[in-house]
Coordinates of C-alpha atoms in Angstrom, one line a residue:
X1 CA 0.0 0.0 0.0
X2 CA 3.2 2.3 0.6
X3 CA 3.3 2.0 -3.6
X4 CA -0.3 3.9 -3.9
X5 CA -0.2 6.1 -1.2
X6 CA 3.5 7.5 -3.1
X7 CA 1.2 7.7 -6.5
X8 CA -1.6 9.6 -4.8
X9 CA 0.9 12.0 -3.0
X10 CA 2.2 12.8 -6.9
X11 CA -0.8 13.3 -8.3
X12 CA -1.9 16.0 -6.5
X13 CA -2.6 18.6 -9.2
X14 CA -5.0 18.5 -11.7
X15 CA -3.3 17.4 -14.8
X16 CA -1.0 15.4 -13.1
X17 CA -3.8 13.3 -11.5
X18 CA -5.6 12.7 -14.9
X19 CA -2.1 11.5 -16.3
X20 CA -1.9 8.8 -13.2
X21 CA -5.2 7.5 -13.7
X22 CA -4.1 6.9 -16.9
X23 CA -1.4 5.4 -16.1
X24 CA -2.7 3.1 -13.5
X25 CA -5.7 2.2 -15.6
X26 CA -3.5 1.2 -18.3
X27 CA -1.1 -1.1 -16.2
X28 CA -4.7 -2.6 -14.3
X29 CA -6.0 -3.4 -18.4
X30 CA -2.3 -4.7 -19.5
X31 CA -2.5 -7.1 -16.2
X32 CA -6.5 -8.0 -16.9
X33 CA -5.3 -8.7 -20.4
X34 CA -2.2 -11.0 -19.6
X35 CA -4.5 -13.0 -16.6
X36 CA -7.4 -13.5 -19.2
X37 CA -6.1 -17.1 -20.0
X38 CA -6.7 -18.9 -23.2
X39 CA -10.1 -19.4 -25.1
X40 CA -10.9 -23.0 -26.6
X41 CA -12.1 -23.0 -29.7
X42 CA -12.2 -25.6 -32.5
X43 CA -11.4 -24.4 -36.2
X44 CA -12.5 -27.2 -38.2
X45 CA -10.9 -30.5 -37.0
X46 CA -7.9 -28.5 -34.9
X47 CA -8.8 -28.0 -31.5
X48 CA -6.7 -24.7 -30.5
X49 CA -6.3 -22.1 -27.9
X50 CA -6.1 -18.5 -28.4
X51 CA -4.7 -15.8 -26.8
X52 CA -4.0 -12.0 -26.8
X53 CA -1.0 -10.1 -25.4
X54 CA -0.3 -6.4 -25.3
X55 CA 2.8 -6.5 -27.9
X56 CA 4.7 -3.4 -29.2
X57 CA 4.1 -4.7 -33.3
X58 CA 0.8 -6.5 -34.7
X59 CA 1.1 -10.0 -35.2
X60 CA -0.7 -13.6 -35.6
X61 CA 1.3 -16.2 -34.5
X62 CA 0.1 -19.8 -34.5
X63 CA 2.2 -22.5 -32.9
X64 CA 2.4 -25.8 -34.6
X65 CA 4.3 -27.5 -32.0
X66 CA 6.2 -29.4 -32.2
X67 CA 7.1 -28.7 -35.6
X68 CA 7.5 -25.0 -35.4
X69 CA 5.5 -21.5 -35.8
X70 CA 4.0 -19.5 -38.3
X71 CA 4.1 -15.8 -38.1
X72 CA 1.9 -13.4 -39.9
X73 CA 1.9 -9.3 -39.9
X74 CA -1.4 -9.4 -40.0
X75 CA -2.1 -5.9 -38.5
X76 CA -0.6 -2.9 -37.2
X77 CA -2.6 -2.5 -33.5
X78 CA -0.1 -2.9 -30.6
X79 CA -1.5 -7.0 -29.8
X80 CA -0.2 -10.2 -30.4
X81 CA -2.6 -13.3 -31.3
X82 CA -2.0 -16.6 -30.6
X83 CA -2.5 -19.5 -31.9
X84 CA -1.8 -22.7 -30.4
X85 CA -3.0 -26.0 -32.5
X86 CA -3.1 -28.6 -29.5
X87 CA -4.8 -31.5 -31.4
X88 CA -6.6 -32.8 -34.3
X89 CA -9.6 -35.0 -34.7
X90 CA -8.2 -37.0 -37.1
X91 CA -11.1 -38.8 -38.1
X92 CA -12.9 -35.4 -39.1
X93 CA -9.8 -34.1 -40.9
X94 CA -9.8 -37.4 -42.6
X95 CA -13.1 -37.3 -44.0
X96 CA -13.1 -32.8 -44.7
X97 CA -9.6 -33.8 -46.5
X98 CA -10.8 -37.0 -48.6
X99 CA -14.8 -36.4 -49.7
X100 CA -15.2 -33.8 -52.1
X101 CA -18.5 -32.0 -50.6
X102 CA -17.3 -31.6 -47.2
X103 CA -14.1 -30.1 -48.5
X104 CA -16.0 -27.6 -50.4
X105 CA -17.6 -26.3 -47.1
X106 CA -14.3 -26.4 -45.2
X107 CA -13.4 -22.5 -46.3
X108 CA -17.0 -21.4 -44.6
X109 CA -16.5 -24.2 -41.6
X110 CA -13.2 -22.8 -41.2
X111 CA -14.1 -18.7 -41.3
X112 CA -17.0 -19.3 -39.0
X113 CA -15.2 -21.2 -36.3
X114 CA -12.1 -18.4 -36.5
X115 CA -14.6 -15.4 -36.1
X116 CA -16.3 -17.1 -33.3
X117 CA -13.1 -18.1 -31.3
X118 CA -11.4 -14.4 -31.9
X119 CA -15.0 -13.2 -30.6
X120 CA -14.6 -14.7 -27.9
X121 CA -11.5 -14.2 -26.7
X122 CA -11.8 -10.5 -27.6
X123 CA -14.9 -10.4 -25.3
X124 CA -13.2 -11.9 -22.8
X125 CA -9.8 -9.5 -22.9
X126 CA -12.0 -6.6 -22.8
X127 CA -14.1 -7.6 -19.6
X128 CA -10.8 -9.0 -17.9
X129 CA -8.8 -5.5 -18.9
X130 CA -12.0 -3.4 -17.7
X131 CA -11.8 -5.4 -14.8
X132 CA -8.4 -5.0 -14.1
X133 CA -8.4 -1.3 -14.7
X134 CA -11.3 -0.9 -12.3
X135 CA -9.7 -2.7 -9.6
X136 CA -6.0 -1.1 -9.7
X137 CA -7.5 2.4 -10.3
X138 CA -9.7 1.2 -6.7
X139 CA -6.6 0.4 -5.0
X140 CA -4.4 3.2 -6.3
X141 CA -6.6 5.8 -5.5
X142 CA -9.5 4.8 -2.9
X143 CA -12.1 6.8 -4.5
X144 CA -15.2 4.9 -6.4
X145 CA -15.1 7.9 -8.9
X146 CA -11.7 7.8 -9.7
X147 CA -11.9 4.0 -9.8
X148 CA -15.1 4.5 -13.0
X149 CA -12.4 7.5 -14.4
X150 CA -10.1 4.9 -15.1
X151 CA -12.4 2.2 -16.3
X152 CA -13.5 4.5 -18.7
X153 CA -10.2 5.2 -19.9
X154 CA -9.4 2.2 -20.5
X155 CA -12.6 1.3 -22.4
X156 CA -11.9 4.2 -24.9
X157 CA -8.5 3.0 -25.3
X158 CA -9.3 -0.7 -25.6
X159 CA -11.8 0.4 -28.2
X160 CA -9.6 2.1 -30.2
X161 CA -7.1 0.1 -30.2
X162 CA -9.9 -3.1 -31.5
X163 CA -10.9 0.1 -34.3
X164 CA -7.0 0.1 -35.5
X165 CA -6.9 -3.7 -35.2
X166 CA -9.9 -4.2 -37.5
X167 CA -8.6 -0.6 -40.3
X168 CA -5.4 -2.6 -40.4
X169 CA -6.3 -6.2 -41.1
X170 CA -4.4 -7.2 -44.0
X171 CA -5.8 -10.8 -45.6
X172 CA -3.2 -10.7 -47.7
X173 CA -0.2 -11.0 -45.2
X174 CA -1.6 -15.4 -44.4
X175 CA -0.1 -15.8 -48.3
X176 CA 3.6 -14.2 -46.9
X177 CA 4.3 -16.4 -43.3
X178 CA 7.3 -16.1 -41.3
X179 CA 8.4 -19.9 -40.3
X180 CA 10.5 -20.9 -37.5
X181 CA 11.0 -24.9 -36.9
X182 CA 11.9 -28.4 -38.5
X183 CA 12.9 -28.2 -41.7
X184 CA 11.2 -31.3 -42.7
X185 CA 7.4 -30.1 -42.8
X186 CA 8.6 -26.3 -43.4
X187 CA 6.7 -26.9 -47.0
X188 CA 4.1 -28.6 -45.6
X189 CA 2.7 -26.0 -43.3
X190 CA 3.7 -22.6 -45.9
X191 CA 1.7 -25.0 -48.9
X192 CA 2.7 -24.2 -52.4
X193 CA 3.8 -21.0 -53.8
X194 CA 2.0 -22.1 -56.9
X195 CA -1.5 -22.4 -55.3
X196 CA -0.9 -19.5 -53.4
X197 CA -0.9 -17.2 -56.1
X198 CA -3.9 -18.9 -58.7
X199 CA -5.9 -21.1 -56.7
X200 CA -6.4 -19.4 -53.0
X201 CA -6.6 -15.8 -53.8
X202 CA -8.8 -14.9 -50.9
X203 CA -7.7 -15.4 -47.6
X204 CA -10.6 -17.8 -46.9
X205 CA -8.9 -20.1 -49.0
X206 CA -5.7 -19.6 -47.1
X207 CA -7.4 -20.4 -43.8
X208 CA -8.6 -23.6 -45.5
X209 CA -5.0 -24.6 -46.8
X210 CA -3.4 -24.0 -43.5
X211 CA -5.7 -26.3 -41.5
X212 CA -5.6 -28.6 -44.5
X213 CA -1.8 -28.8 -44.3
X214 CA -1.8 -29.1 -40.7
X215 CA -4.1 -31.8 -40.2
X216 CA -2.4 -34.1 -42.8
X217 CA 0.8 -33.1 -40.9
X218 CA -0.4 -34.1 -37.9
X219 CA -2.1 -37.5 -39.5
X220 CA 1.1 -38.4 -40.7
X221 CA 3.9 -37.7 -38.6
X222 CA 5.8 -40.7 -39.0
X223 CA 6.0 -40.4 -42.7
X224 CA 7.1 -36.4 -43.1
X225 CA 7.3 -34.5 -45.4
X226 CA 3.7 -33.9 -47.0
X227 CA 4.1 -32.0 -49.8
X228 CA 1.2 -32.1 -52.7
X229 CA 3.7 -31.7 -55.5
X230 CA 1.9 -28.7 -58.1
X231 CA 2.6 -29.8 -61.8
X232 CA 2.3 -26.4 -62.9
X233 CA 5.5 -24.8 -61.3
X234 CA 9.2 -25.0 -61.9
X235 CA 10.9 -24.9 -58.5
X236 CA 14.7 -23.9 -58.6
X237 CA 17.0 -23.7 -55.6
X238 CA 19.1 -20.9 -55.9
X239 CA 22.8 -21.5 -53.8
X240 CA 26.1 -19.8 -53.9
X241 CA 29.0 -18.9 -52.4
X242 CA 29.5 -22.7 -50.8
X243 CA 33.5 -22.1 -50.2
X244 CA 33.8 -26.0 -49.6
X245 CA 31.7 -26.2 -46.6
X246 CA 30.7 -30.1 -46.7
X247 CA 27.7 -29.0 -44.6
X248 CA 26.5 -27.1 -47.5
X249 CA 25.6 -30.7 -49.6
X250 CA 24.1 -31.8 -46.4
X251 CA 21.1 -28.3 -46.7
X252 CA 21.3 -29.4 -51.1
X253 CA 20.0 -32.6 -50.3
X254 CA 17.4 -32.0 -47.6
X255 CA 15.9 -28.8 -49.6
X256 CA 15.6 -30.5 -52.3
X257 CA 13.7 -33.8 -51.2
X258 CA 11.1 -31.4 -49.0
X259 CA 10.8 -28.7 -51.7
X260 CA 10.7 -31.3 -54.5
X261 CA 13.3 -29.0 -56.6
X262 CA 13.5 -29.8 -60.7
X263 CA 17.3 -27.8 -60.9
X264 CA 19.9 -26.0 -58.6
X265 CA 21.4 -23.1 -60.0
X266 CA 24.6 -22.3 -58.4
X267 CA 25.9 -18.4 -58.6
X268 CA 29.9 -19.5 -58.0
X269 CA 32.6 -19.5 -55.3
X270 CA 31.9 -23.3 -55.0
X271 CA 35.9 -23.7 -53.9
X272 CA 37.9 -21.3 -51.9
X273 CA 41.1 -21.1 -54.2
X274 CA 40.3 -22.7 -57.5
X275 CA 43.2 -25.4 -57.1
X276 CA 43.0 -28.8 -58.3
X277 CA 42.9 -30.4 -54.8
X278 CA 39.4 -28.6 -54.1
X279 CA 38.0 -30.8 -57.5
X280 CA 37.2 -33.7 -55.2
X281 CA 35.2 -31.7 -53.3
X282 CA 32.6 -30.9 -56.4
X283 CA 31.8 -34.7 -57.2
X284 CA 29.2 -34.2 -54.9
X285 CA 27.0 -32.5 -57.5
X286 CA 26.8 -35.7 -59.4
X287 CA 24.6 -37.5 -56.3
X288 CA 21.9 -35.0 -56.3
X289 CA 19.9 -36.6 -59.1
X290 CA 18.7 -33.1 -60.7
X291 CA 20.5 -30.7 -62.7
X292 CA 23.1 -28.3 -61.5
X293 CA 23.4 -25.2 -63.5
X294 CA 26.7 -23.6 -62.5
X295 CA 28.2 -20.5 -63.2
X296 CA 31.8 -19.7 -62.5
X297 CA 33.0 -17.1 -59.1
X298 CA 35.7 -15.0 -58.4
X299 CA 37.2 -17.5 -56.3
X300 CA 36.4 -20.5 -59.1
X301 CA 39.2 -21.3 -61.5
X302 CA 38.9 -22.8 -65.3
X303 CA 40.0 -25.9 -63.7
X304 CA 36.8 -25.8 -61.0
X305 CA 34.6 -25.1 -64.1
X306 CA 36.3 -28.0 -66.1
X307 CA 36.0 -30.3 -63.1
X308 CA 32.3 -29.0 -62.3
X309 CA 31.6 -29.6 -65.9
X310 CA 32.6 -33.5 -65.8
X311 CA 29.4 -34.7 -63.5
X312 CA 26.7 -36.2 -65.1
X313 CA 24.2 -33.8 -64.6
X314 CA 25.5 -30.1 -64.2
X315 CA 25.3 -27.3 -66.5
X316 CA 27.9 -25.2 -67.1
X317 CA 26.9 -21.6 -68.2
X318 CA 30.1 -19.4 -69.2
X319 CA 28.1 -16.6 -72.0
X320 CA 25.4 -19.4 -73.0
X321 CA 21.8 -20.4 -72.7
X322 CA 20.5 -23.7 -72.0
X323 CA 17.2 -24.4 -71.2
X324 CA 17.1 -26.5 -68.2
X325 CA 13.2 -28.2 -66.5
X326 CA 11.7 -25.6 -68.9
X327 CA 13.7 -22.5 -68.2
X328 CA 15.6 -21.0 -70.4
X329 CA 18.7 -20.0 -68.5
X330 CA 21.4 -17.6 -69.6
X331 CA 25.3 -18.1 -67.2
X332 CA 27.7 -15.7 -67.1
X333 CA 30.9 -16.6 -65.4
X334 CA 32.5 -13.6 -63.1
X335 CA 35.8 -12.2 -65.0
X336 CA 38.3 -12.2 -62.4
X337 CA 40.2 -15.0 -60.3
X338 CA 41.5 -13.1 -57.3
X339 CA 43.1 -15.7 -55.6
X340 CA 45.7 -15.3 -58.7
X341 CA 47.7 -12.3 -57.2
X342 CA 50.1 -12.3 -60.4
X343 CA 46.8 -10.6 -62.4
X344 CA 44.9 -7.1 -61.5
X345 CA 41.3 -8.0 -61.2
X346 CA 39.7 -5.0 -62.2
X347 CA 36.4 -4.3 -59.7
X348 CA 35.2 -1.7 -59.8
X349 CA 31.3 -1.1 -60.3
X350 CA 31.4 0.8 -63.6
X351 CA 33.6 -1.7 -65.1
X352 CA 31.7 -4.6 -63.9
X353 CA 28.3 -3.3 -64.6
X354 CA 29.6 -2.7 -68.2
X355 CA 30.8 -6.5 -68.6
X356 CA 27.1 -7.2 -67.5
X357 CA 25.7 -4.9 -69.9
X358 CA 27.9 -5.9 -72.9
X359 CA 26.7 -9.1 -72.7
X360 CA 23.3 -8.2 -72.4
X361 CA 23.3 -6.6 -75.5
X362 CA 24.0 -9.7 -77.2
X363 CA 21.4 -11.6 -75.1
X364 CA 18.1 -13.1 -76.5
X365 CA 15.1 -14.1 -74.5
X366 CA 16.1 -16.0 -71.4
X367 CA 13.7 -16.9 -68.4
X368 CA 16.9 -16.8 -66.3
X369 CA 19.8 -15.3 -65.8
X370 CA 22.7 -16.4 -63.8
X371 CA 26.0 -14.1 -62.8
X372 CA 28.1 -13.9 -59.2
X373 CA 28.3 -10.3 -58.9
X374 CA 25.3 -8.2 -58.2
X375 CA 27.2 -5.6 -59.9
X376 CA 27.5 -7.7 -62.9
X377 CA 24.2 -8.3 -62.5
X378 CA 22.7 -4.6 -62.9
X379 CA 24.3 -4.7 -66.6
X380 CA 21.4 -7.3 -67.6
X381 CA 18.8 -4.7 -66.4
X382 CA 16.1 -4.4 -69.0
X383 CA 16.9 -7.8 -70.4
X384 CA 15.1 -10.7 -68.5
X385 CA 12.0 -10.9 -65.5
X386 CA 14.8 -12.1 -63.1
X387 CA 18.5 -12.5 -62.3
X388 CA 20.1 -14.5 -59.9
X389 CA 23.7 -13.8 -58.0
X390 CA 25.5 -14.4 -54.8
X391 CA 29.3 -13.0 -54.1
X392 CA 28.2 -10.7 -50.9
X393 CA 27.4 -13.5 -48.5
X394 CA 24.1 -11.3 -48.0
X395 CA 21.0 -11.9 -49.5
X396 CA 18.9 -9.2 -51.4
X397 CA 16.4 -8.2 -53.4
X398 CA 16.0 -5.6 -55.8
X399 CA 13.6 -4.7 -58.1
X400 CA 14.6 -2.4 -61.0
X401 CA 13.0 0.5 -62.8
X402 CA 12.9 -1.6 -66.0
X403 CA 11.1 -4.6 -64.1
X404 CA 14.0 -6.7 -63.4
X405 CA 14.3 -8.4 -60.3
X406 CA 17.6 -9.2 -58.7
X407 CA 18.1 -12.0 -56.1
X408 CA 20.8 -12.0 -54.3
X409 CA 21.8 -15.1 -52.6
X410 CA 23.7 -15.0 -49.2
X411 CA 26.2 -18.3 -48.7
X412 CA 25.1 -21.5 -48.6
X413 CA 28.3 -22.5 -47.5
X414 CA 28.3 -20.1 -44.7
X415 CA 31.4 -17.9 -46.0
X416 CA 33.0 -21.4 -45.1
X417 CA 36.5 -20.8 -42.7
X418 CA 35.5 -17.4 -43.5
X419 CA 32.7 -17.6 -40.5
X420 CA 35.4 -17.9 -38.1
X421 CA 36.5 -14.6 -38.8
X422 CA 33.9 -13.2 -37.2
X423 CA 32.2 -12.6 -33.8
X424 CA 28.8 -14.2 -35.1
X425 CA 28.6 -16.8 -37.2
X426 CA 27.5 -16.4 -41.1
X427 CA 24.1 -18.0 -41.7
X428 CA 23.5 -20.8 -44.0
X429 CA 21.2 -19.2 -46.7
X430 CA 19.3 -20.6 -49.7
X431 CA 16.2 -19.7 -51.4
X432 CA 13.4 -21.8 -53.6
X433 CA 12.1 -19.8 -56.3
X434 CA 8.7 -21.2 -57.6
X435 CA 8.4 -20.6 -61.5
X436 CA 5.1 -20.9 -63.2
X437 CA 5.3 -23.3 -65.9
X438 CA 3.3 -21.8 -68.7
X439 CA 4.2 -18.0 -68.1
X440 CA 8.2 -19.0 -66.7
X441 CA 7.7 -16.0 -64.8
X442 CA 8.4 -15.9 -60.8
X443 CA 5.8 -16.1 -58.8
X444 CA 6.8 -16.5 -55.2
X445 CA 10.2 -17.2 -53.8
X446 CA 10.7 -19.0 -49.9
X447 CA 14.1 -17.4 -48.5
X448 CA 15.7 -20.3 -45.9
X449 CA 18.0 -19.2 -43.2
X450 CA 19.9 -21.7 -40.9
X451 CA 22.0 -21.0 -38.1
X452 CA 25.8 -20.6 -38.7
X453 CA 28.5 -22.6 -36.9
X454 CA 27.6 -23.9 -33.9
X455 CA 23.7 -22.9 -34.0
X456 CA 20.7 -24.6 -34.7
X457 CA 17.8 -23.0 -36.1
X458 CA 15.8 -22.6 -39.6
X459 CA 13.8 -19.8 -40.6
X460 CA 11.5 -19.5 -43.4
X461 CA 10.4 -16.6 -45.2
X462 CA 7.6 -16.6 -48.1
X463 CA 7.4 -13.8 -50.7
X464 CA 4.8 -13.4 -53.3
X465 CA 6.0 -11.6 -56.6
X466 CA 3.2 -8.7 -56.9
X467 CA 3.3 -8.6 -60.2
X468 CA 4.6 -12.0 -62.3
X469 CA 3.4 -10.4 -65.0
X470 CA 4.7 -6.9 -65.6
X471 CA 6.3 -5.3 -68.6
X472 CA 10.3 -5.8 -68.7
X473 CA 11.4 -2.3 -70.3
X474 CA 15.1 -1.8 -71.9
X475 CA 17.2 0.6 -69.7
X476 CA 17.5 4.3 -71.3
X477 CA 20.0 4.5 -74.3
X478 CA 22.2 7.2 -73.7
X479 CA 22.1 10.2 -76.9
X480 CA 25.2 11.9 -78.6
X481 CA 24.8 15.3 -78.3
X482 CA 25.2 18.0 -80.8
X483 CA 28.7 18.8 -80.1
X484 CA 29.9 15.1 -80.2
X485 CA 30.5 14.4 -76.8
X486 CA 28.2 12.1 -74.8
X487 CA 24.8 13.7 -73.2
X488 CA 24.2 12.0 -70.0
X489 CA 20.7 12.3 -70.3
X490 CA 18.5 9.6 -71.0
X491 CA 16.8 9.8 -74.3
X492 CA 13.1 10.6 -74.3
X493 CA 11.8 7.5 -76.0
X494 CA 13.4 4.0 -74.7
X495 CA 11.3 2.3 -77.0
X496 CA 8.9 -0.6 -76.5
X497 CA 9.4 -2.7 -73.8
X498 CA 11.5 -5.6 -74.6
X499 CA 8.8 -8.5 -74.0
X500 CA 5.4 -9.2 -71.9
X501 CA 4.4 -12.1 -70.6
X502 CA 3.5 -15.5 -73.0
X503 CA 5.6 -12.6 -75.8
X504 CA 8.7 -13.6 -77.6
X505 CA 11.6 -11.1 -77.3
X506 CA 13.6 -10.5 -80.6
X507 CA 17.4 -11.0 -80.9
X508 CA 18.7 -7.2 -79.4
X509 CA 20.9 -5.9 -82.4
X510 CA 22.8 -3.2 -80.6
X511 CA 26.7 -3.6 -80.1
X512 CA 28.8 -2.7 -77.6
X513 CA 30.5 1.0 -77.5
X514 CA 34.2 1.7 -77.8
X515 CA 34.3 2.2 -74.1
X516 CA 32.8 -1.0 -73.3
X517 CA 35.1 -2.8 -75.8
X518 CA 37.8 -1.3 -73.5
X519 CA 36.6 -2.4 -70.1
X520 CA 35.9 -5.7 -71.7
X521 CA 39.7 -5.8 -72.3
X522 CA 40.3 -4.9 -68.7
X523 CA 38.1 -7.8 -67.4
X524 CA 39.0 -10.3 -69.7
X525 CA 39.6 -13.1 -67.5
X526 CA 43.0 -14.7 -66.4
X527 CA 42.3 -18.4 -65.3
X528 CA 44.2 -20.6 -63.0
X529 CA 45.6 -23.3 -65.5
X530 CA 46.4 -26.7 -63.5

């Protein structure tokens, strides 16, 4: 009691009193709110409890345990959701899963159930918050008046805060989770990209695909992973910068037995120095059983190419297109070898964006594109939907002006020795990039993160390409001006777009400039002969 009479002895003026019954009636709501408990509920054959937490970000979480969470930002009011899945009538979800008419009414069985748990708990926050704001403001400051003061306050704020809850919903975020957990039914429970983006486009659907996934997850534990394989989507693993990690194989494999993948595509630095010694250490792409499209580092030598290029089943892209499950994939190897000291690798950006861009030039239609440096990278801009590289051990993304994207992979290898250089440890990162199959446009892409030496953890990220099919437009050409010398403004007309989607792009018949033919000189690449 020595706590309230202190508070009451502050709040002797005016202003100051209205600010402590504030105060106090927000600390009596937050306790109310954190001693409401948990509301049963059952969401179509999952039995769950819900709860709701003051929380400084909006967020759904719901807890498939043991297998992991699922995190949504599905609105921007200061309260965390809950979700905990705590069992499954199996026989139900059999028979919602398996006959055609009940599986039908699973999207409405599954809305109504949601909205009458969230009701629920919601009415029960707000009478335990009101009731713990009455009863601290009762406490605090001994006076019935004061005691309804804060109640009331606390009933305007609790309002508005439900009012910015329900402006701020976002359906659209239960198509983009967050996932924490075993790798093994990561795919099961985030469902497929490809279905995602044509079949559930309404988050009813996605409510229905979640429970689905999760009760034939829980149904079959002891055969994992459950994974309805889509016929309609190309799914390509995108690794780099492996620097002869073994461990790296070891995330190949498992990613591509739960993600079903139909080809890797490797952005370089497979080895660390490009000697002959490291070739042994590539044989491993020839036990993966899909193809391996590889493009050569800065840290790869002509003999790592030569020796990548002798398994059965890779693809080695050095200036050449192959098409590859469908995709037609253009590889660019990086021009320098820097573990060569006895040659200058030239690196800086303008010269490497122009060895990009010269080659581009000369580039047909490809689905794909495949370099090591993001710098590199930028010179395709204008060209293709999508480019892949890796070299910064940090992934990125980047959408350009002209409609490309660039992905930039971290290291799948975890920078390999390299992570010892540092006080943290350098995650193991890949991504799966989920290709439609008529269209060979992106669609959605799940970024994969797994703790670096000595750590154990996996996080998965979806991401839904907002616009597969949007016009790719050819970077600005660049006009002489009168005098002779080069303008640096853009000319007003670019021209056409280069292609739309299901359109054919012609063979570009621009060449190179003089400068370019100089920096190509520059960055003509020195290989380690062995």
């Amino acid at each position: 009691m020595k706590l309230a009479e202190r508070i009451r002895a502050v709040v002797r003026s005016r202003p100051a009193k209205a600010a402590g019954v504030l105060l106090v009636a927000a600390v009596g709501a937050w306790l109310g709110i954190i001693l409401s408990g948990t509301v049963r509920a059952d969401v179509g054959p999952v039995e769950t409890g819900m709860s709701l937490r003051p929380a400084w970000t909006g967020e759904t979480v719901v807890d498939a345990h043991p297998f992991g969470t699922l995190r949504f930002r599905s609105h921007d009011a200061p309260l965390l959701l809950r979700i905990t899945l705590e069992n499954i009538d199996q026989e139900e979800a059999k028979s919602l899963i398996e006959d055609p008419r009940l599986s039908d009414r699973l999207p409405g069985i599954i809305e109504r159930d949601l909205r009458d748990g969230v009701q629920a708990l919601v009415i029960r926050s707000l009478l335990c918050a009101s009731a713990g704001a009455l009863i601290v403001s009762f406490v605090v400051f001994r006076r019935p008046k004061t005691a309804l003061y804060g109640l009331l306050a606390a009933a305007v704020a609790l309002a508005g805060t439900g009012v910015v809850a329900a402006v701020t919903f976002k359906p659209g975020s239960l198509v983009e989770p967050r996932y924490s957990g075993v790798i093994a039914v990561a795919p099961s429970l985030v469902g497929s990209a490809e279905s995602i983006v044509t079949r559930f486009e309404s988050y009813r659907s996605q409510l229905t695909k979640l429970v689905t996934n999760v009760s034939k997850l829980y149904d079959t534990v002891s055969d994992l992973p459950v994974y309805d394989a889509d016929p309609s989507s190309i799914r390509v693993l995108h690794v780099s910068d492996i620097h002869i990690n073994p461990i790296a194989w070891n995330v190949i494999r498992s990613l591509k037995e739960q993600f079903k993948i139909d080809v890797v595509v490797d952005t370089g630095d497979i080895s660390d120095h490009g000697t002959k010694a490291e070739n042994k250490f590539v044989e491993e792409i020839g036990r993966l059983g899909v193809p391996y499209v590889f493009v050569r580092g800065n840290h790869d030598s002509m003999t790592t190419q030569k020796a990548v290029a002798r398994q059965k089943n890779a693809v080695v892209l050095d200036d050449r297109t192959a098409t590859v499950a469908g995709l037609s994939i253009y590889g660019l190897g990086d021009p320098r070898f820097t573990p060569d000291k006895s040659v200058i690798a030239e690196s800086d950006p303008e010269s490497l964006k122009a060895y990009g861009r010269a080659h581009s030039l000369r580039l047909a239609r490809a689905d794909l594109v495949a370099v090591h440096d993001p710098t590199v990278a930028r010179g395709f801009s204008g060209t293709t939907s999508m480019v892949l590289a890796g070299h910064s051990h940090e992934r990125s993304t980047h959408l350009l002006p002209t409609g490309t994207r660039i992905l930039v992979q971290g290291s799948t290898g975890g920078a390999g020795l390299r992570a010892l250089e540092h006080d943290e440890p350098t995650p193991v990162q890949a991504s799966v990039l989920y290709f439609d199959k008529q269209t060979r446009r992106l669609q959605a892409w799940d970024d994969i993160t797994l703790g670096g030496l000595g750590e154990q953890s996996i996080h998965i990220q979806r991401h839904v390409e907002p616009a597969p099919g949007r016009m790719i437009s050819p970077e600005p050409t660049v006009a002489p001006s009168p005098t002779g010398t080069t303008s640096g403004t853009s000319t007003p007309n670019a021209g056409p777009p280069l292609w739309h989607e299901g359109q054919s792009s012609p063979m570009l018949q621009r060449s190179p400039t003089e400068d370019v033919r100089n920096r190509m000189k520059i960055l003509s690449p020195h290989r380690l002969a062995a």
